[in-house]
mmCIF file of C-alpha atoms in Angstrom:
data_model
loop_
_atom_site.group_PDB
_atom_site.id
_atom_site.type_symbol
_atom_site.label_atom_id
_atom_site.label_comp_id
_atom_site.label_asym_id
_atom_site.label_seq_id
_atom_site.Cartn_x
_atom_site.Cartn_y
_atom_site.Cartn_z
ATOM 1 C CA MET Y 1 0.000 0.000 0.000
ATOM 2 C CA SER Y 2 1.419 3.398 -0.934
ATOM 3 C CA ASP Y 3 1.819 6.237 1.571
ATOM 4 C CA ARG Y 4 -0.953 8.119 -0.234
ATOM 5 C CA GLN Y 5 -3.334 5.174 -0.038
ATOM 6 C CA GLU Y 6 -2.439 4.450 3.569
ATOM 7 C CA SER Y 7 -3.103 8.007 4.694
ATOM 8 C CA ALA Y 8 -6.353 8.394 2.750
ATOM 9 C CA GLY Y 9 -9.362 8.399 5.031
ATOM 10 C CA ARG Y 10 -7.403 7.410 8.152
ATOM 11 C CA GLN Y 11 -9.481 7.523 11.314
ATOM 12 C CA GLY Y 12 -7.720 9.497 14.041
ATOM 13 C CA GLY Y 13 -5.962 7.222 16.516
ATOM 14 C CA THR Y 14 -7.601 3.922 15.505
ATOM 15 C CA GLY Y 15 -5.114 2.406 13.058
ATOM 16 C CA PHE Y 16 -7.921 1.710 10.571
ATOM 17 C CA VAL Y 17 -7.666 3.398 7.184
ATOM 18 C CA LEU Y 18 -11.463 3.544 7.015
ATOM 19 C CA ALA Y 19 -13.898 2.539 9.753
ATOM 20 C CA PRO Y 20 -17.574 2.933 10.757
ATOM 21 C CA ASP Y 21 -18.847 6.199 12.180
ATOM 22 C CA PRO Y 22 -21.496 5.188 14.736
ATOM 23 C CA ASP Y 23 -22.052 8.858 15.604
ATOM 24 C CA ASP Y 24 -23.272 9.691 12.101
ATOM 25 C CA PRO Y 25 -26.852 10.881 12.776
ATOM 26 C CA GLY Y 26 -28.031 9.591 9.416
ATOM 27 C CA LEU Y 27 -27.227 5.947 10.161
ATOM 28 C CA THR Y 28 -29.324 5.294 13.287
ATOM 29 C CA ARG Y 29 -32.580 6.520 14.788
ATOM 30 C CA ARG Y 30 -33.907 6.497 18.335
ATOM 31 C CA VAL Y 31 -37.185 4.571 18.645
ATOM 32 C CA GLU Y 32 -39.462 4.363 21.674
ATOM 33 C CA GLY Y 33 -40.969 1.053 22.781
ATOM 34 C CA CYS Y 34 -41.420 -1.232 25.757
ATOM 35 C CA ASP Y 35 -39.888 -4.455 27.064
ATOM 36 C CA GLN Y 36 -41.353 -7.833 28.123
ATOM 37 C CA HIS Y 37 -42.526 -6.267 31.391
ATOM 38 C CA GLY Y 38 -44.329 -3.441 29.666
ATOM 39 C CA GLN Y 39 -41.715 -0.968 30.819
ATOM 40 C CA PRO Y 40 -40.935 1.907 28.409
ATOM 41 C CA LEU Y 41 -37.523 2.006 26.769
ATOM 42 C CA SER Y 42 -35.623 3.869 24.079
ATOM 43 C CA LEU Y 43 -33.650 1.929 21.488
ATOM 44 C CA ASN Y 44 -31.141 2.798 18.766
ATOM 45 C CA VAL Y 45 -32.113 1.176 15.451
ATOM 46 C CA VAL Y 46 -30.261 1.174 12.140
ATOM 47 C CA VAL Y 47 -31.762 3.264 9.339
ATOM 48 C CA GLU Y 48 -32.426 1.326 6.125
ATOM 49 C CA ARG Y 49 -32.984 3.025 2.791
ATOM 50 C CA PRO Y 50 -33.162 2.052 -0.898
ATOM 51 C CA LEU Y 51 -30.328 2.844 -3.277
ATOM 52 C CA THR Y 52 -31.023 2.399 -6.987
ATOM 53 C CA LEU Y 53 -27.980 1.594 -9.083
ATOM 54 C CA TYR Y 54 -27.659 2.607 -12.726
ATOM 55 C CA LEU Y 55 -24.928 1.511 -15.103
ATOM 56 C CA ASN Y 56 -24.448 3.878 -18.047
ATOM 57 C CA GLY Y 57 -27.915 5.305 -17.526
ATOM 58 C CA THR Y 58 -29.816 2.010 -17.330
ATOM 59 C CA GLU Y 59 -31.305 0.717 -14.074
ATOM 60 C CA VAL Y 60 -29.627 -2.409 -12.695
ATOM 61 C CA VAL Y 61 -30.913 -3.049 -9.168
ATOM 62 C CA THR Y 62 -32.264 -1.421 -6.025
ATOM 63 C CA LEU Y 63 -30.271 -2.295 -2.915
ATOM 64 C CA MET Y 64 -31.405 -1.850 0.674
ATOM 65 C CA THR Y 65 -28.531 -0.207 2.536
ATOM 66 C CA ILE Y 66 -27.659 2.041 5.453
ATOM 67 C CA GLY Y 67 -26.620 4.676 2.935
ATOM 68 C CA ASP Y 68 -22.960 5.317 3.700
ATOM 69 C CA HIS Y 69 -20.317 5.029 0.957
ATOM 70 C CA PRO Y 70 -22.875 4.637 -1.868
ATOM 71 C CA GLU Y 71 -20.222 5.100 -4.571
ATOM 72 C CA LEU Y 72 -18.076 2.272 -3.161
ATOM 73 C CA LEU Y 73 -21.129 0.028 -2.793
ATOM 74 C CA ALA Y 74 -22.167 0.610 -6.416
ATOM 75 C CA LEU Y 75 -18.684 0.009 -7.808
ATOM 76 C CA GLY Y 76 -18.112 -3.085 -5.669
ATOM 77 C CA PHE Y 77 -21.505 -4.551 -6.563
ATOM 78 C CA LEU Y 78 -20.808 -4.282 -10.280
ATOM 79 C CA LEU Y 79 -17.337 -5.785 -9.876
ATOM 80 C CA ASN Y 80 -18.524 -8.683 -7.733
ATOM 81 C CA GLN Y 81 -21.372 -9.429 -10.150
ATOM 82 C CA ASN Y 82 -18.931 -9.571 -13.082
ATOM 83 C CA MET Y 83 -20.811 -6.697 -14.673
ATOM 84 C CA LEU Y 84 -17.567 -4.731 -14.635
ATOM 85 C CA ALA Y 85 -14.092 -6.114 -15.114
ATOM 86 C CA ALA Y 86 -11.215 -4.800 -13.019
ATOM 87 C CA ASP Y 87 -9.689 -3.158 -16.104
ATOM 88 C CA ASP Y 88 -12.905 -1.494 -17.312
ATOM 89 C CA ALA Y 89 -12.532 2.286 -17.464
ATOM 90 C CA VAL Y 90 -14.965 3.914 -15.026
ATOM 91 C CA THR Y 91 -15.344 7.539 -16.101
ATOM 92 C CA ALA Y 92 -17.661 8.746 -13.328
ATOM 93 C CA ILE Y 93 -19.663 7.671 -10.272
ATOM 94 C CA GLU Y 94 -22.497 10.093 -9.494
ATOM 95 C CA HIS Y 95 -24.619 9.922 -6.331
ATOM 96 C CA ASP Y 96 -27.876 11.830 -5.918
ATOM 97 C CA ALA Y 97 -28.754 11.745 -2.209
ATOM 98 C CA GLU Y 98 -32.221 13.231 -2.716
ATOM 99 C CA LEU Y 99 -33.243 10.606 -5.278
ATOM 100 C CA ASP Y 100 -31.304 7.749 -3.594
ATOM 101 C CA VAL Y 101 -29.645 6.985 -6.932
ATOM 102 C CA VAL Y 102 -26.059 6.252 -7.916
ATOM 103 C CA VAL Y 103 -24.929 6.141 -11.545
ATOM 104 C CA VAL Y 104 -21.720 4.401 -12.634
ATOM 105 C CA ARG Y 105 -20.506 5.484 -16.051
ATOM 106 C CA THR Y 106 -17.964 3.561 -18.103
ATOM 107 C CA ARG Y 107 -16.133 4.291 -21.316
ATOM 108 C CA SER Y 108 -17.677 1.289 -23.103
ATOM 109 C CA GLU Y 109 -21.297 0.130 -23.144
ATOM 110 C CA SER Y 110 -22.287 -2.685 -20.775
ATOM 111 C CA THR Y 111 -23.914 -5.967 -21.792
ATOM 112 C CA TYR Y 112 -25.490 -6.543 -18.391
ATOM 113 C CA GLU Y 113 -28.990 -7.085 -19.853
ATOM 114 C CA GLN Y 114 -28.070 -10.672 -20.700
ATOM 115 C CA LYS Y 115 -26.830 -11.204 -17.165
ATOM 116 C CA LEU Y 116 -30.092 -9.992 -15.675
ATOM 117 C CA LYS Y 117 -31.933 -12.810 -17.475
ATOM 118 C CA ARG Y 118 -29.897 -15.372 -15.541
ATOM 119 C CA ARG Y 119 -30.498 -13.873 -12.112
ATOM 120 C CA ILE Y 120 -30.873 -16.241 -9.171
ATOM 121 C CA ARG Y 121 -31.731 -15.435 -5.586
ATOM 122 C CA THR Y 122 -29.309 -16.480 -2.880
ATOM 123 C CA SER Y 123 -29.729 -17.434 0.769
ATOM 124 C CA GLY Y 124 -28.214 -14.141 1.924
ATOM 125 C CA CYS Y 125 -30.151 -11.806 4.203
ATOM 126 C CA ALA Y 126 -32.132 -8.908 2.713
ATOM 127 C CA GLN Y 127 -32.319 -8.860 -1.083
ATOM 128 C CA GLY Y 128 -28.881 -10.145 -2.108
ATOM 129 C CA THR Y 129 -28.714 -11.627 -5.589
ATOM 130 C CA ILE Y 130 -26.011 -13.152 -7.715
ATOM 131 C CA PHE Y 131 -25.913 -14.046 -11.369
ATOM 132 C CA ALA Y 132 -25.251 -17.414 -12.926
ATOM 133 C CA ASP Y 133 -22.067 -16.124 -14.506
ATOM 134 C CA LEU Y 134 -20.483 -15.384 -11.122
ATOM 135 C CA MET Y 135 -18.710 -18.692 -11.680
ATOM 136 C CA GLU Y 136 -17.248 -17.581 -15.015
ATOM 137 C CA ARG Y 137 -13.981 -16.461 -13.421
ATOM 138 C CA PHE Y 138 -14.114 -18.575 -10.269
ATOM 139 C CA ASP Y 139 -12.204 -21.607 -11.565
ATOM 140 C CA ASP Y 140 -9.646 -19.459 -13.378
ATOM 141 C CA ILE Y 141 -8.513 -17.539 -10.288
ATOM 142 C CA ARG Y 142 -5.394 -18.837 -8.570
ATOM 143 C CA LEU Y 143 -5.130 -17.694 -4.962
ATOM 144 C CA ASP Y 144 -1.668 -17.124 -3.520
ATOM 145 C CA ALA Y 145 -0.510 -20.488 -2.168
ATOM 146 C CA ALA Y 146 2.293 -18.779 -0.234
ATOM 147 C CA ALA Y 147 -0.087 -16.597 1.780
ATOM 148 C CA GLU Y 148 -0.208 -17.400 5.486
ATOM 149 C CA LEU Y 149 -2.212 -16.656 8.594
ATOM 150 C CA ARG Y 150 -0.665 -16.902 12.032
ATOM 151 C CA SER Y 151 -2.905 -17.694 14.970
ATOM 152 C CA SER Y 152 -1.354 -14.737 16.809
ATOM 153 C CA TRP Y 153 -2.425 -12.421 13.965
ATOM 154 C CA LEU Y 154 -5.962 -13.781 14.097
ATOM 155 C CA HIS Y 155 -6.161 -13.327 17.864
ATOM 156 C CA SER Y 156 -4.926 -9.725 17.535
ATOM 157 C CA LEU Y 157 -7.324 -8.942 14.674
ATOM 158 C CA LEU Y 158 -10.339 -10.215 16.617
ATOM 159 C CA GLN Y 159 -9.399 -8.041 19.590
ATOM 160 C CA GLN Y 160 -8.851 -4.913 17.486
ATOM 161 C CA ILE Y 161 -12.079 -5.361 15.555
ATOM 162 C CA SER Y 162 -14.120 -5.938 18.721
ATOM 163 C CA ARG Y 163 -12.730 -2.740 20.267
ATOM 164 C CA GLN Y 164 -13.460 -0.575 17.225
ATOM 165 C CA PRO Y 165 -16.590 1.611 17.706
ATOM 166 C CA SER Y 166 -19.252 0.392 15.305
ATOM 167 C CA LEU Y 167 -22.919 0.512 14.425
ATOM 168 C CA TYR Y 168 -23.146 -3.103 15.596
ATOM 169 C CA GLN Y 169 -22.178 -2.025 19.104
ATOM 170 C CA LYS Y 170 -24.580 0.904 19.023
ATOM 171 C CA ALA Y 171 -27.662 -0.628 17.421
ATOM 172 C CA GLY Y 172 -27.086 -4.245 16.322
ATOM 173 C CA ALA Y 173 -29.065 -5.715 13.383
ATOM 174 C CA ILE Y 174 -26.120 -5.189 11.068
ATOM 175 C CA HIS Y 175 -23.202 -7.060 9.506
ATOM 176 C CA GLY Y 176 -19.575 -5.988 9.326
ATOM 177 C CA CYS Y 177 -16.662 -6.864 7.033
ATOM 178 C CA VAL Y 178 -13.013 -5.972 7.552
ATOM 179 C CA LEU Y 179 -10.122 -6.024 5.094
ATOM 180 C CA CYS Y 180 -6.924 -6.955 6.938
ATOM 181 C CA GLN Y 181 -3.229 -7.411 6.256
ATOM 182 C CA ARG Y 182 -1.208 -9.607 8.608
ATOM 183 C CA ASP Y 183 -2.269 -8.477 12.125
ATOM 184 C CA ARG Y 184 -3.599 -5.079 11.051
ATOM 185 C CA PRO Y 185 -7.240 -4.306 10.180
ATOM 186 C CA LEU Y 186 -7.379 -1.797 7.325
ATOM 187 C CA VAL Y 187 -10.936 -1.105 6.152
ATOM 188 C CA TYR Y 188 -14.090 -1.809 8.183
ATOM 189 C CA MET Y 189 -17.500 -1.570 6.484
ATOM 190 C CA GLU Y 190 -20.977 -2.289 7.859
ATOM 191 C CA ASP Y 191 -24.413 -2.693 6.297
ATOM 192 C CA VAL Y 192 -27.757 -4.435 6.794
ATOM 193 C CA GLY Y 193 -26.564 -7.221 4.496
ATOM 194 C CA ARG Y 194 -23.120 -8.806 4.545
ATOM 195 C CA HIS Y 195 -23.105 -8.744 0.725
ATOM 196 C CA ASN Y 196 -23.335 -4.927 0.810
ATOM 197 C CA ALA Y 197 -20.474 -4.663 3.295
ATOM 198 C CA VAL Y 198 -18.192 -6.845 1.190
ATOM 199 C CA ASP Y 199 -19.134 -4.935 -1.970
ATOM 200 C CA LYS Y 200 -18.129 -1.646 -0.310
ATOM 201 C CA ILE Y 201 -14.704 -3.099 0.429
ATOM 202 C CA ALA Y 202 -14.400 -4.389 -3.139
ATOM 203 C CA GLY Y 203 -15.208 -0.885 -4.381
ATOM 204 C CA TYR Y 204 -12.629 0.630 -2.056
ATOM 205 C CA MET Y 205 -9.962 -1.805 -3.219
ATOM 206 C CA GLN Y 206 -10.699 -0.964 -6.851
ATOM 207 C CA GLN Y 207 -10.587 2.793 -6.267
ATOM 208 C CA GLN Y 208 -7.345 2.598 -4.292
ATOM 209 C CA GLY Y 209 -5.676 0.055 -6.542
ATOM 210 C CA LEU Y 210 -5.259 -2.493 -3.750
ATOM 211 C CA GLY Y 211 -4.642 -6.135 -4.578
ATOM 212 C CA GLY Y 212 -6.068 -8.950 -2.487
ATOM 213 C CA ARG Y 213 -3.319 -11.579 -2.677
ATOM 214 C CA ASP Y 214 -1.708 -10.596 0.633
ATOM 215 C CA LYS Y 215 -4.946 -9.731 2.449
ATOM 216 C CA ILE Y 216 -7.249 -11.416 4.980
ATOM 217 C CA PHE Y 217 -11.021 -10.901 4.894
ATOM 218 C CA TYR Y 218 -13.135 -10.940 8.070
ATOM 219 C CA THR Y 219 -16.935 -11.007 8.214
ATOM 220 C CA THR Y 220 -19.505 -11.232 10.967
ATOM 221 C CA GLY Y 221 -21.857 -13.121 8.643
ATOM 222 C CA ARG Y 222 -22.211 -16.770 7.704
ATOM 223 C CA LEU Y 223 -19.641 -18.377 5.427
ATOM 224 C CA THR Y 224 -21.986 -19.007 2.522
ATOM 225 C CA SER Y 225 -21.274 -19.707 -1.142
ATOM 226 C CA GLU Y 226 -21.806 -16.021 -1.914
ATOM 227 C CA MET Y 227 -19.189 -14.899 0.605
ATOM 228 C CA VAL Y 228 -16.690 -17.459 -0.697
ATOM 229 C CA ILE Y 229 -17.276 -16.489 -4.339
ATOM 230 C CA LYS Y 230 -16.892 -12.768 -3.656
ATOM 231 C CA THR Y 231 -13.737 -13.298 -1.602
ATOM 232 C CA VAL Y 232 -12.211 -15.394 -4.383
ATOM 233 C CA HIS Y 233 -13.176 -12.761 -6.969
ATOM 234 C CA MET Y 234 -11.207 -10.219 -4.905
ATOM 235 C CA GLU Y 235 -8.288 -12.714 -4.976
ATOM 236 C CA ILE Y 236 -8.129 -12.742 -1.169
ATOM 237 C CA PRO Y 237 -6.791 -16.143 0.000
ATOM 238 C CA ILE Y 238 -8.108 -16.163 3.589
ATOM 239 C CA LEU Y 239 -11.710 -15.712 4.794
ATOM 240 C CA VAL Y 240 -12.582 -15.562 8.503
ATOM 241 C CA SER Y 241 -15.937 -15.300 10.287
ATOM 242 C CA ARG Y 242 -17.188 -15.341 13.845
ATOM 243 C CA SER Y 243 -20.216 -17.215 12.474
ATOM 244 C CA GLY Y 244 -20.659 -20.689 10.965
ATOM 245 C CA PHE Y 245 -20.482 -22.405 7.594
ATOM 246 C CA THR Y 246 -22.736 -23.714 4.861
ATOM 247 C CA ALA Y 247 -21.826 -26.961 3.107
ATOM 248 C CA TRP Y 248 -21.630 -25.326 -0.314
ATOM 249 C CA GLY Y 249 -19.466 -22.549 1.089
ATOM 250 C CA VAL Y 250 -16.994 -25.142 2.367
ATOM 251 C CA GLU Y 251 -17.102 -27.083 -0.925
ATOM 252 C CA LEU Y 252 -16.371 -23.972 -2.991
ATOM 253 C CA ALA Y 253 -13.592 -22.855 -0.632
ATOM 254 C CA ARG Y 254 -11.843 -26.214 -1.031
ATOM 255 C CA ARG Y 255 -12.339 -26.065 -4.782
ATOM 256 C CA ALA Y 256 -10.747 -22.600 -4.965
ATOM 257 C CA GLY Y 257 -7.940 -23.248 -2.477
ATOM 258 C CA LEU Y 258 -9.374 -20.643 -0.089
ATOM 259 C CA THR Y 259 -8.574 -20.821 3.621
ATOM 260 C CA LEU Y 260 -11.934 -20.846 5.414
ATOM 261 C CA ILE Y 261 -12.100 -20.176 9.155
ATOM 262 C CA GLY Y 262 -15.344 -19.894 11.124
ATOM 263 C CA ARG Y 263 -16.597 -19.575 14.697
ATOM 264 C CA ALA Y 264 -13.636 -17.325 15.431
ATOM 265 C CA LYS Y 265 -14.127 -15.826 18.886
ATOM 266 C CA GLY Y 266 -11.497 -15.122 21.464
ATOM 267 C CA GLN Y 267 -8.871 -17.862 21.119
ATOM 268 C CA ARG Y 268 -11.191 -20.347 19.417
ATOM 269 C CA PHE Y 269 -11.747 -20.991 15.717
ATOM 270 C CA VAL Y 270 -12.537 -23.819 13.302
ATOM 271 C CA VAL Y 271 -10.720 -24.398 9.985
ATOM 272 C CA LEU Y 272 -12.626 -26.323 7.296
ATOM 273 C CA ALA Y 273 -10.557 -25.489 4.198
ATOM 274 C CA GLY Y 274 -7.028 -24.356 3.375
ATOM 275 C CA GLY Y 275 -5.560 -25.262 6.741
ATOM 276 C CA GLU Y 276 -2.077 -25.492 5.253
ATOM 277 C CA ARG Y 277 -1.829 -21.676 5.425
ATOM 278 C CA LEU Y 278 -2.209 -21.667 9.225
ATOM 279 C CA ARG Y 279 0.810 -21.142 11.470
ATOM 280 C CA TYR Y 280 -0.006 -21.970 15.090
ATOM 281 C CA ASP Y 281 2.316 -19.566 16.878
ATOM 282 C CA LEU Y 282 0.013 -18.383 19.687
ATOM 283 C CA ASP Y 283 0.938 -19.473 23.196
ATOM 284 C CA LEU Y 284 -2.540 -20.118 24.581
ATOM 285 C CA ASP Y 285 -1.240 -20.615 28.128
ATOM 286 C CA SER Y 286 0.139 -17.067 28.214
ATOM 287 C CA THR Y 287 -2.983 -15.348 26.908
ATOM 288 C CA ALA Y 288 -5.705 -14.142 29.213
ATOM 289 C CA SER Y 289 -8.391 -16.699 30.028
ATOM 290 C CA GLY Y 290 -12.122 -16.082 30.141
ATOM 291 C CA GLU Y 291 -12.195 -13.593 27.300
ATOM 292 C CA HIS Y 292 -15.605 -12.170 26.554
ATOM 293 C CA ASP Y 293 -17.068 -13.543 23.325
ATOM 294 C CA GLU Y 294 -19.146 -11.059 21.374
ATOM 295 C CA PRO Y 295 -22.660 -12.413 20.715
ATOM 296 C CA ALA Y 296 -23.074 -13.837 17.233
ATOM 297 C CA ASP Y 297 -26.728 -12.955 16.705
ATOM 298 C CA GLY Y 298 -26.001 -9.465 15.411
ATOM 299 C CA GLN Y 299 -27.932 -7.791 18.213
ATOM 300 C CA GLY Y 300 -25.195 -6.912 20.707
ATOM 301 C CA SER Y 301 -25.525 -6.641 24.455
ATOM 302 C CA ARG Y 302 -28.204 -4.656 26.292
ATOM 303 C CA ARG Y 303 -25.650 -1.951 26.985
ATOM 304 C CA ASN Y 304 -24.365 -1.822 23.404
ATOM 305 C CA ARG Y 305 -27.831 -1.712 21.910
ATOM 306 C CA GLY Y 306 -28.345 1.614 23.629
ATOM 307 C CA ILE Y 307 -31.434 0.634 25.630
ATOM 308 C CA ALA Y 308 -32.318 3.271 28.215
ATOM 309 C CA ARG Y 309 -35.310 2.799 30.486
ATOM 310 C CA LYS Y 310 -37.446 5.845 31.135
ATOM 311 C CA ARG Y 311 -37.705 6.878 34.748
#
């Protein structure tokens, strides 16, 4: 990463190049309600809004999103759907906040209409879709066999990510994805769907000219086929989640030579593919015992969800 890229968008004092802003007033809303005892409470909830994506002036899809980084989301979506190639010349990305529209313009005309006819719906949350030709490049990509992940790096990454202020901690009901290198988290994105969060990172990587061969990808969501395919498309050799696996996700990871690690919390994790990249260098006896495991249901603790009882 160049000095220019590394300094771009750096969050003061966090070490992340780009990270969530839970204090952004446009991303959450305070809602009044009551609990199981009928007692009144006030709760932070994530704001969800539509974003309609156009490619060269033609409508492609409407995504449900929290609304931050719409340009990165649009660019990453098109890349991960194979509607844009990495070497396609993007001439402009225009976002209209009032109309909830983003337009991606390229030098050459797109042939995405044929891809729309082969749309299939995935098991992802919200309205995530992929196209049948997502597999066009999958078997041609060769992930870096020399890439490695040390258990000490993983332990450090999990700690740093859990300490980073986020919308998950403030309101829950959201997924996060983090682009990492060795033991350093670089870019942290959140959204109502894990597919949106990963697309934002893909868009960021494209804009900044970052390659994926020496990177590690972390997600709070399930390790599904969609997550594996998108990670492979970004040429990232290691995918980590605090959540679990699907059988097809594991099958595709093994087919692509992707290291797949799930249920990663504290010192614990499970490897179901690509275990040859792991280096077990963490001295478990010297690390603190009884570490708090962040809940995996995406809702956070009572304190983190911002519940305040009325007096």
